[in-house]
XYZ file of C-alpha atoms in Angstrom:
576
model
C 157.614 -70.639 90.443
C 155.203 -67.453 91.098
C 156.813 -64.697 88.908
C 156.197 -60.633 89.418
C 154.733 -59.110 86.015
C 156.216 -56.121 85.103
C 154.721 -53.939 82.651
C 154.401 -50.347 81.909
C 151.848 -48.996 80.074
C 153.151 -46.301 77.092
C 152.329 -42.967 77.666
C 150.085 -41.189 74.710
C 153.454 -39.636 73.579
C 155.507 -42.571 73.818
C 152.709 -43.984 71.519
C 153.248 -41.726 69.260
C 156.530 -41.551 69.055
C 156.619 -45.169 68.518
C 154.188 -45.247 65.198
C 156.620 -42.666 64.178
C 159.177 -44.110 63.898
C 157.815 -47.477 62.780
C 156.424 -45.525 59.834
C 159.868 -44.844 58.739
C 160.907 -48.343 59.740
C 158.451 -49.960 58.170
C 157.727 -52.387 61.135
C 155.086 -52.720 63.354
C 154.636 -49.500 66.273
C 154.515 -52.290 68.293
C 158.077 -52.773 67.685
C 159.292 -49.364 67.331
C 157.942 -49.022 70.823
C 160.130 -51.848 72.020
C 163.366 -50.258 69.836
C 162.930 -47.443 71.626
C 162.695 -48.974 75.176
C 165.728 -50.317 74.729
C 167.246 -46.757 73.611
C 166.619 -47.022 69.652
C 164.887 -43.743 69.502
C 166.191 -42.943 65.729
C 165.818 -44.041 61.856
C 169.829 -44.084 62.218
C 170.100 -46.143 65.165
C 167.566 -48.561 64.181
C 169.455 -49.002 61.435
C 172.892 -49.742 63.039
C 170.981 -52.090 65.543
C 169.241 -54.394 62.602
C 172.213 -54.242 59.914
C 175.404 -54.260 62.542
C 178.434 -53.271 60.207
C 182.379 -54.486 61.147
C 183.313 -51.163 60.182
C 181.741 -49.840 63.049
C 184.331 -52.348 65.489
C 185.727 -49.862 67.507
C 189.542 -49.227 66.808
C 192.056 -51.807 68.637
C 194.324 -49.313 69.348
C 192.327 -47.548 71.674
C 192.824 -50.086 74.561
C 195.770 -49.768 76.259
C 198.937 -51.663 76.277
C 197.491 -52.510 72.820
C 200.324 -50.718 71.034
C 203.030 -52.348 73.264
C 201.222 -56.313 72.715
C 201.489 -55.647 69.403
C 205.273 -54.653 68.759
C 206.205 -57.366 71.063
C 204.659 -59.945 69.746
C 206.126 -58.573 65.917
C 209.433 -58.803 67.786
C 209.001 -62.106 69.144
C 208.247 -63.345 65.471
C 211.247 -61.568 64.113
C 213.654 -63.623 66.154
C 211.635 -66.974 65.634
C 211.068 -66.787 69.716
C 208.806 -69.698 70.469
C 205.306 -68.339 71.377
C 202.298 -70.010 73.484
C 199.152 -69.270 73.744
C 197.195 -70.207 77.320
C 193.913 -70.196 77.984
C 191.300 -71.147 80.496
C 189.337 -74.486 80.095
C 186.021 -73.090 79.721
C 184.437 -71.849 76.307
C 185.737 -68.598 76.873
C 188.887 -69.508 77.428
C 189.262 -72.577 74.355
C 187.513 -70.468 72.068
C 189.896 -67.504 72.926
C 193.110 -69.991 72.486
C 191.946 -71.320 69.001
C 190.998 -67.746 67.451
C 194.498 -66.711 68.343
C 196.632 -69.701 67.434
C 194.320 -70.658 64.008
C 194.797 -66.640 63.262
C 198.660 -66.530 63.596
C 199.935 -70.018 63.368
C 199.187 -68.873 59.369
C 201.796 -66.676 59.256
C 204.463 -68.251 62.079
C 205.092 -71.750 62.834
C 206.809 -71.872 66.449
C 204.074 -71.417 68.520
C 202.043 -73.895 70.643
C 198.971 -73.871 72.979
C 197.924 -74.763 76.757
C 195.032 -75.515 78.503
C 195.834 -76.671 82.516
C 194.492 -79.518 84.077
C 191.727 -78.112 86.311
C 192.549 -80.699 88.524
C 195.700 -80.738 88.476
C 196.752 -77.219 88.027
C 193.557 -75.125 89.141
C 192.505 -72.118 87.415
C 194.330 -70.038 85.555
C 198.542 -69.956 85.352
C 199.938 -72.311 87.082
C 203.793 -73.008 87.894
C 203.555 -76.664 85.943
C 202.311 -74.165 82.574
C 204.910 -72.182 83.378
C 207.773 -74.822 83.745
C 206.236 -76.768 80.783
C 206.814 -73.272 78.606
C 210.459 -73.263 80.219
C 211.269 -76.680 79.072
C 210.215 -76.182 75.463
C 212.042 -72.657 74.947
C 209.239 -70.580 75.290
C 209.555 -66.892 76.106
C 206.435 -65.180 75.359
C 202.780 -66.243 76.737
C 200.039 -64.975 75.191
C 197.464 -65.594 77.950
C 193.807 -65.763 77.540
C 190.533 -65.455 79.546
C 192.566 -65.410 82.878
C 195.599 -64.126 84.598
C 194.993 -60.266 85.787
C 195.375 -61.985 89.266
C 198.543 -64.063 88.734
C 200.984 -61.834 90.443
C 203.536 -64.624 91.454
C 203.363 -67.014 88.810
C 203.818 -63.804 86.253
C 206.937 -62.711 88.309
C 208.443 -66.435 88.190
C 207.835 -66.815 84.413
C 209.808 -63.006 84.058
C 212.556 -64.601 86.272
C 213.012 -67.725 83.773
C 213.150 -64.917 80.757
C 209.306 -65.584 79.891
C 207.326 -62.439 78.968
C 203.221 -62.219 79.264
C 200.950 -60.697 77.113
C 197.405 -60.444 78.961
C 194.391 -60.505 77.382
C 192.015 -60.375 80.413
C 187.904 -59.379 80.873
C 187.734 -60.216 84.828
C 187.918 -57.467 87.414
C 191.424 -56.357 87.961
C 192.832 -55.692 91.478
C 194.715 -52.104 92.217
C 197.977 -54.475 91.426
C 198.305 -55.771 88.256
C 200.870 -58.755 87.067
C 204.664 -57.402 85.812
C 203.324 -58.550 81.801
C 204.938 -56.791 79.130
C 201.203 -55.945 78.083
C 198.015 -56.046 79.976
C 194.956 -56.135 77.623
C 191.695 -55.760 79.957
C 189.007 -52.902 78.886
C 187.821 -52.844 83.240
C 191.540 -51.651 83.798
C 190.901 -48.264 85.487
C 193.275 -46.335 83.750
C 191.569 -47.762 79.945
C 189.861 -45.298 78.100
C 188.512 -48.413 75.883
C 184.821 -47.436 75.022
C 183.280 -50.704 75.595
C 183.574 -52.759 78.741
C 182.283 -56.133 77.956
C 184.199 -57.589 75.927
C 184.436 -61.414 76.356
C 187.918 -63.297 77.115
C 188.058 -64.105 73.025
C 186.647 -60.808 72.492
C 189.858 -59.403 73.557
C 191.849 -62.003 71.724
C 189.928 -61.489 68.501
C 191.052 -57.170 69.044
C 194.386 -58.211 69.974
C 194.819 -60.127 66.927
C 192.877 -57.017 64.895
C 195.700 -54.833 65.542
C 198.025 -57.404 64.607
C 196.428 -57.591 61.468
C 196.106 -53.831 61.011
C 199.739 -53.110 62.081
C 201.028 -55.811 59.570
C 198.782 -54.722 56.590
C 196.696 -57.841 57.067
C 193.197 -57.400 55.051
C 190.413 -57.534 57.895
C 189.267 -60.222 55.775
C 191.597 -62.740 56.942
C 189.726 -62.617 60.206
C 186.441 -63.022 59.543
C 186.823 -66.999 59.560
C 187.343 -66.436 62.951
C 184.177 -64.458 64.088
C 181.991 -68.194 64.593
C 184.398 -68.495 67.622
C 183.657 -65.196 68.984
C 179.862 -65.348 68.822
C 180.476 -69.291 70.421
C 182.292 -67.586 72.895
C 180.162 -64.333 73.489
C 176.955 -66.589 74.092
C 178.260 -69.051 76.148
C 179.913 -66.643 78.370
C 176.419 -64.421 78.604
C 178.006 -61.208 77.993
C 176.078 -58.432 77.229
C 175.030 -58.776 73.517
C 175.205 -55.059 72.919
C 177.368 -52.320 70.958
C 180.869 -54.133 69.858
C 179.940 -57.644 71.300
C 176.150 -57.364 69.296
C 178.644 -56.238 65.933
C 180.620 -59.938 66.719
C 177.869 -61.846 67.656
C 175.944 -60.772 64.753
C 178.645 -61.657 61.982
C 180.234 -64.790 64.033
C 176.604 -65.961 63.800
C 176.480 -65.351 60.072
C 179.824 -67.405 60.041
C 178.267 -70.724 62.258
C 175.390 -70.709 59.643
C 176.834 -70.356 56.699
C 180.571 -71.411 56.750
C 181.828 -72.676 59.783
C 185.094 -74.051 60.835
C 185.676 -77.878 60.690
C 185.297 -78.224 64.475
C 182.718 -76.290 65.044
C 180.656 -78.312 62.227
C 181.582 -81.567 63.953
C 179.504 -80.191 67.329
C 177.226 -78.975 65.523
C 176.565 -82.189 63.462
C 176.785 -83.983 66.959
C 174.579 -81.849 68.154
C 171.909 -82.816 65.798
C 171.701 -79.221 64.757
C 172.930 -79.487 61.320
C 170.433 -77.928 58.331
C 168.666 -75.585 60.645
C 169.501 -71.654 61.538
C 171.592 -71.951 64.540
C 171.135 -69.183 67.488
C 172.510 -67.728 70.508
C 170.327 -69.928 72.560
C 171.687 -73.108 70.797
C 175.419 -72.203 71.916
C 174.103 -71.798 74.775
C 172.414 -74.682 75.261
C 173.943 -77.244 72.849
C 177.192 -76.024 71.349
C 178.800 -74.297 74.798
C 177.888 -77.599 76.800
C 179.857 -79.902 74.778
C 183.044 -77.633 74.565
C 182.850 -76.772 78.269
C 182.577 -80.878 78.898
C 185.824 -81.608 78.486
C 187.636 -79.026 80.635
C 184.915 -80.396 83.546
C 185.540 -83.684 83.078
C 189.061 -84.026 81.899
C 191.264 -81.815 79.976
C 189.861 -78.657 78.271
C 192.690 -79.398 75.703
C 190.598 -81.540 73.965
C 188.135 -79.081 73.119
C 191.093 -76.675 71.580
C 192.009 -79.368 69.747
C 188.710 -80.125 68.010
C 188.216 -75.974 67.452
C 191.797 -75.875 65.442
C 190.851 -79.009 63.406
C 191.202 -78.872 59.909
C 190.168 -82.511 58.553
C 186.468 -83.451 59.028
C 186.788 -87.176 59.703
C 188.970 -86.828 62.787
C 186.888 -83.623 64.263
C 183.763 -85.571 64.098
C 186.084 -88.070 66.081
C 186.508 -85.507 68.627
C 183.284 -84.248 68.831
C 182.138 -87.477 69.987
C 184.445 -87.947 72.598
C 183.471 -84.481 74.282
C 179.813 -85.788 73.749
C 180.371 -88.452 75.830
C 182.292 -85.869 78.568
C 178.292 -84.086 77.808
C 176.545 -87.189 78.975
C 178.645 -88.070 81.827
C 178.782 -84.169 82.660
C 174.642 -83.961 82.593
C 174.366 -87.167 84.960
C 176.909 -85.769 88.085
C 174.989 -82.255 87.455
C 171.958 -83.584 88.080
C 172.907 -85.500 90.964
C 174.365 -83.039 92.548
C 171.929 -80.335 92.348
C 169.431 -82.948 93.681
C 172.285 -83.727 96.778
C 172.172 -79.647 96.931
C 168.689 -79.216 97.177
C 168.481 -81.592 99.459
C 170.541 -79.978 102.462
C 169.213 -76.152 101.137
C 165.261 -78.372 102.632
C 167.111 -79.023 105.599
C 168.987 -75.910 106.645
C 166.232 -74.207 108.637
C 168.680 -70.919 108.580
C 168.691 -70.864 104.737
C 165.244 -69.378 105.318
C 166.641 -66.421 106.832
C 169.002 -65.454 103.930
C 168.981 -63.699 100.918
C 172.138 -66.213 99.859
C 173.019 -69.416 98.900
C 176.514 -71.267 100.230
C 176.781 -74.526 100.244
C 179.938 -77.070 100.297
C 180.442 -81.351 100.118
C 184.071 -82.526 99.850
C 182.407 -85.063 97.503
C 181.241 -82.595 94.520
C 182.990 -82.795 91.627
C 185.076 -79.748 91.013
C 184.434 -79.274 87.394
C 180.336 -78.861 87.657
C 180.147 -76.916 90.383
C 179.472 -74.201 88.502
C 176.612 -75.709 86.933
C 174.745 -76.647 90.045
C 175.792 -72.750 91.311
C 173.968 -71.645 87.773
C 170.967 -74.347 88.610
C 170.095 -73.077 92.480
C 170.427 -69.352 91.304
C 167.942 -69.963 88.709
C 165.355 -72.120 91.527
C 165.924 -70.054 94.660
C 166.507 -66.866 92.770
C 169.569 -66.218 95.266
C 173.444 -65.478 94.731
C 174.973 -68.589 95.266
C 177.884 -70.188 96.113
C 178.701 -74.002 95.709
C 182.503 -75.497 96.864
C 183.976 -78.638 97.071
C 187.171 -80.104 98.811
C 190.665 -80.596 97.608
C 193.122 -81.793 100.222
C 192.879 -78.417 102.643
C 191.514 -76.269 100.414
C 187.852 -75.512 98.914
C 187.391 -73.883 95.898
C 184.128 -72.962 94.700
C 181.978 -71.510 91.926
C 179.063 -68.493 92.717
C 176.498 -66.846 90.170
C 174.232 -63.700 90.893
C 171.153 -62.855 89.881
C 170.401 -59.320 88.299
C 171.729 -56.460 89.319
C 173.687 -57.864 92.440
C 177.605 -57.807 92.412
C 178.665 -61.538 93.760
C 182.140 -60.138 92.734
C 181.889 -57.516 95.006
C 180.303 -59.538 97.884
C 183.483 -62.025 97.816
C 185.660 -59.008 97.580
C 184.626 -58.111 100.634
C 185.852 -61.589 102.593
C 189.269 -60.963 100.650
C 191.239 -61.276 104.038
C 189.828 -65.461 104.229
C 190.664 -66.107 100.547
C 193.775 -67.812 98.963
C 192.753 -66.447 95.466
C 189.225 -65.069 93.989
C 188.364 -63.463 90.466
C 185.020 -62.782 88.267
C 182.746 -60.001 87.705
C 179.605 -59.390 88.381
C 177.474 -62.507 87.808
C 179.882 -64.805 88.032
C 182.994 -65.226 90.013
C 185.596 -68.200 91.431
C 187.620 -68.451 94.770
C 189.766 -70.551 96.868
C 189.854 -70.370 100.690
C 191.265 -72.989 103.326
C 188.450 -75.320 103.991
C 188.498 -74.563 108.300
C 187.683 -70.606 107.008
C 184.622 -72.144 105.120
C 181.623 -71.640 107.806
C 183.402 -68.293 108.481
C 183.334 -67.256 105.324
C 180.048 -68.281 104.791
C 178.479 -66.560 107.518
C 180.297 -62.949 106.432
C 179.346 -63.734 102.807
C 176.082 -64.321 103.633
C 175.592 -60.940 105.801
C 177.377 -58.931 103.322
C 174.335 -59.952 100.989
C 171.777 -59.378 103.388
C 172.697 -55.916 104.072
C 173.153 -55.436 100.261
C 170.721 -56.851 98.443
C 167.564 -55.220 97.213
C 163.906 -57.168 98.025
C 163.085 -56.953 94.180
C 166.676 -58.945 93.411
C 165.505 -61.825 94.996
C 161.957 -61.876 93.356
C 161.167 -63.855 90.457
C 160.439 -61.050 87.811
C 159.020 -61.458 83.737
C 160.025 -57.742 82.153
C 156.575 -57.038 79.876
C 157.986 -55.585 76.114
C 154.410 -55.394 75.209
C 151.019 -56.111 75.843
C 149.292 -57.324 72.513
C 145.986 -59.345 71.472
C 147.202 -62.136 69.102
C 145.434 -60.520 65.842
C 149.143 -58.338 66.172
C 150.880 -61.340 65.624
C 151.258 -61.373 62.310
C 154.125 -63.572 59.574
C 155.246 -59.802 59.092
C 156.199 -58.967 62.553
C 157.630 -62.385 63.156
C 159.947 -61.796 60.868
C 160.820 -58.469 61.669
C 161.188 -59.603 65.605
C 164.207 -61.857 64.153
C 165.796 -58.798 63.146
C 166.224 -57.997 67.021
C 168.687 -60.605 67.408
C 171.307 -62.296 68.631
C 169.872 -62.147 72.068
C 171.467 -62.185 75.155
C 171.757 -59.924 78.346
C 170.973 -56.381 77.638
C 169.003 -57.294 74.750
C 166.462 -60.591 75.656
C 164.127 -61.985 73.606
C 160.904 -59.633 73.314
C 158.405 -60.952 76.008
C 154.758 -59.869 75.295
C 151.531 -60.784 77.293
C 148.141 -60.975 76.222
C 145.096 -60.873 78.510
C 142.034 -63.152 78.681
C 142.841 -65.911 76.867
C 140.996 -69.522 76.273
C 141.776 -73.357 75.590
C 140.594 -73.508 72.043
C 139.649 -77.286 73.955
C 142.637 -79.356 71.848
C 145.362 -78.135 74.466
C 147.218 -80.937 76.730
C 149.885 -82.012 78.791
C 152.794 -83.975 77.573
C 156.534 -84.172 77.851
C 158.136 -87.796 78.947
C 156.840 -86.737 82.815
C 153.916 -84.829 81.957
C 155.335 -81.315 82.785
C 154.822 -79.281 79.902
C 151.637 -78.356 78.960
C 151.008 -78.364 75.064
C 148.330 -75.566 74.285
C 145.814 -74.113 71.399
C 144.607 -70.771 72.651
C 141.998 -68.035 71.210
C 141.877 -64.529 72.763
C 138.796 -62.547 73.752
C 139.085 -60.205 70.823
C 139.804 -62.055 67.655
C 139.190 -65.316 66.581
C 143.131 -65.777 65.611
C 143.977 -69.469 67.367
C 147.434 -69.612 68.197
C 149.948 -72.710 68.989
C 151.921 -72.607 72.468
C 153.925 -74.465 74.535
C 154.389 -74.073 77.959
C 157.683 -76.038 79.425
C 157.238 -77.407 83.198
C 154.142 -75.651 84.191
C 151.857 -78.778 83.854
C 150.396 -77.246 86.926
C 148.317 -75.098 85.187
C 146.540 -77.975 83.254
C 143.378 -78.038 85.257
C 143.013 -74.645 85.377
C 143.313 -74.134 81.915
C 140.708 -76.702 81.004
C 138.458 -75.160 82.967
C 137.143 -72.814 80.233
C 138.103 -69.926 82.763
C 140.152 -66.827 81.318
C 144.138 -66.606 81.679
C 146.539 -64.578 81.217
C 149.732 -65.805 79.538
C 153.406 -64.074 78.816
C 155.431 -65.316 76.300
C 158.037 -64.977 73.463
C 157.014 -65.660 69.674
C 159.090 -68.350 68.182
C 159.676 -70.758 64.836
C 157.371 -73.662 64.986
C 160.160 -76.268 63.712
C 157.347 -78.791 62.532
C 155.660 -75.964 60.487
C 156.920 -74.145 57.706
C 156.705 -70.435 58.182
C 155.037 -71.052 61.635
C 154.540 -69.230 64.642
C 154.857 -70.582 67.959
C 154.203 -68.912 71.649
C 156.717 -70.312 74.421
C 154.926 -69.265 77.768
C 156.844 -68.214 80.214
C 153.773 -67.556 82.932
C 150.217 -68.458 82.843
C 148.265 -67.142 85.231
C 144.216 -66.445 85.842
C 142.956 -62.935 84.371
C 141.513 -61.720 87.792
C 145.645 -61.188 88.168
C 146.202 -59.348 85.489
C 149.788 -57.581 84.499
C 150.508 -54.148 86.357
């Protein structure tokens, strides 16, 4: 992949200001400069943004309905009503379902939880949920991580005596659902200061003002904050203002003392004894709880999260690992069968999209493979598959482009769509498919920006590796948890040189393994560069390079630094 460089070179002010206020930091101007590109300008907001305090959570009260979810759930629990809680079967969703049972089922017994069959029931409430509640003498739904678009199945449940309590994140329409309560901070008409809040995001502030409104200590709830930060990563949120606060402290939780299912994955995941990130809920823990709603039943997943004996959650977790190895095979076929036809559509060339259907995909990854073609042809995508007359399908954006709003606008061709901005589902007959595809993929065209499609690196910094120093590694940990709206610091550092020890490895030979020196210090640094084995030759050819890259642990040295490259490229190049 040929990326764009980025990079803007600090003014003499902005240089300035930055040694400023890394004086009073006491970090490197290097990183002050950085702070304040990301709109840390101040000693106070530095501050806030390296220590983030729960007492800065923003009050629960302030979304609305939240007053009205509140007393009706105390009511509910005064008359011993029996209560579920229903979620969606991906993280969001099971993480969202466990906070809120594990939280109250210590204070009321009658309650149960729900996950529906994705292939079986489809996404979000479905009239078998809804008849199952019936049957067992439920009449109020807590539901999570979906159902500001069920406008009929909310209206049958209210005719059986069932109330709703929404606790929503996805786009609402101008109609809402008849719920008793409707907790969603992209309602129009919610003054809610932050927006992007995850589906257990708004469970864990529904369940705050429970707490608060019952003279619960906010202590009780912190047990719960390792589900949040599962759930904030895995649903790439932005890791900013209230969601940075959760994922900060939920992260402390995970490391330190997390809940019995959660240390089953993460024993599974081989991950045990080592400081555990975003990036490995993204990559190892999310996976493995998302397997079993893709596979089978996301059930399974809520059952391991609300565990409370070791031997049978490590049970569990292996189960969904085996969901994780069957899930990683039909992925990878798939996005192989995808490519495939994307090499043979001659058209494809043409657009600044991606839609492609097989009645033969697998429902349950085909948001995955969606993910996996955004990330190669740098293109909102859309992958669907076949069931009976219907397809329903998956599509993912890249930055800055509203896939949300690009469905919207087919609305008249679709059965039922939701999402936001990067990521979205819908279901349309399968005859309206090559329609819809054709006004999807024109909406997009006429949309789009050139630069959206381009594959771009974002420069923090350029620096000669006598910078990198043990100090400001360990001050650029400070910066996290990462996530969208606040990556991983990417710095790039001109004319570089094999120290003549680099070389290629990996089981295929794609990564390249490098020791590098820079033109102005005689610092050698360690690097690896994953799938650009390309480069190899070039870099052995004692010729100058250019690299950009994050600073990371070496895990096999203690207190080591590592570069992961995410470019290499000659020095005649250069960044601009």
């Amino acid at each position: 992949m040929h990326f764009k460089w980025n990079y803007e070179k600090p003014t003499s002010e902005q240089t300035q200001t930055a040694e400023e206020l890394g004086l009073k930091l006491g970090i490197s101007p290097i990183l002050a400069g950085i702070l304040i590109k990301r709109g840390v300008a101040t000693e106070s907001a530095a501050k806030r943004f390296f220590r983030p305090q729960l007492n800065d959570l923003i009050n629960p009260f302030l979304m609305k309905d939240m007053d009205v979810a509140v007393d009706r759930l105390n009511d509910a629990m005064g008359r011993k009503e029996r209560i579920m809680v229903y979620g969606d079967y991906d993280v969001d969703g099971c993480t969202a379902v466990a906070l809120v049972y594990k939280f109250l089922q210590q204070f009321y017994s009658n309650i149960d939880y729900y996950i529906p069959d994705r292939y079986d029931e489809g996404y979000g409430v479905s009239y078998k949920g809804i008849e199952y509640a019936h049957k067992t003498g439920v009449k109020l739904i807590i539901i999570l991580d979906c159902g500001i678009k069920a406008m009929n199945e909310i209206a049958y449940a209210k005719s059986l005596g069932i109330d709703f309590i929404i606790c929503d994140h996805h786009v609402p329409d101008e109609e809402m659902p008849q719920a008793v309560a409707i907790l969603n901070p992209k309602r129009e008409d919610d003054s809610y200061p932050f927006k992007h809040l995850c589906g257990c995001g708004v469970g864990f502030k529904f369940m705050q003002a429970f707490a608060k409104n019952n003279g619960i200590p906010f202590s009780r709830l912190i047990p719960l904050l390792d589900l949040c930060a599962v759930s904030i990563a895995a649903d790439i949120v932005p890791v900013v203002d209230e969601n940075r606060i959760l994922a900060f402290h939920g992260l402390k939780q995970l490391n330190q003392n997390p809940s019995i299912g959660l240390k089953a994955i993460i024993d599974i995941c081989g991950l045990s004894g080592r400081t555990l990130t975003m990036s490995d809920i993204v990559f190892k823990i999310g996976p493995r709880i998302n397997a079993s709603g893709r596979m089978e039943n996301g059930r399974e997943s809520v059952d391991l999260l609300v565990e409370k004996e070791l031997g049978n959650a490590l049970k569990e977790a292996k189960h969904i690992n085996e969901y994780n190895e069957q899930r990683k095979d039909i992925d990878k076929q798939m996005t192989e069968e995808a490519n495939q036809i994307i090499s043979k559509i001659e058209s494809q060339k043409r657009h600044s999209s991606i839609v492609l259907y097989d009645d033969k995909w697998k429902k349950g990854v085909i948001g995955i493979v969606a993910s996996r073609l955004t990330e190669i042809y740098i293109r909102p995508t859309i992958v669907l598959t076949r069931d009976k007359d219907l397809a329903t399908g998956s599509a993912r954006s890249v930055t800055g482009f509203d896939v949300y709003s690009a469905i919207k606008s087919c609305r008249d061709l679709l059965i039922n769509f939701g999402g936001h901005t990067y990521a979205a589902g819908l279901t349309l007959k399968w005859k309206d498919v090559p329609e819809f595809r054709r006004r999807f993929q024109k909406y997009v065209d006429e949309h789009i920006q050139p630069e959206q499609t381009e594959a771009i690196l974002n420069i923090d910094s350029m620096i000669d590796f006598k910078d990198i120093t043990r100090k400001l590694h360990a001050d650029l940990r400070k910066f996290g948890p990462f996530g969208p709206m606040n990556p991983k610091p990417l710095f790039c550092t001109t004319e570089v040189y094999d120290f003549g020890t680099s070389k290629v490895v990996g089981r295929e030979q794609e990564h390249i393994k490098l020791e590098l020196v820079d033109s102005k210090s005689n610092n050698v640094m360690n690097g690896i560069a994953f799938g650009q084995s390309g480069s190899a030759r070039y870099i052995k050819s004692k010729r100058s390079f250019d690299i950009a890259y994050t600073i990371e642990d070496n895990a096999f040295k203690h207190n080591g630094i590592q570069l992961q490259i995410e470019d290499i490229r000659p020095s005649e190049e250069n960044c601009n």
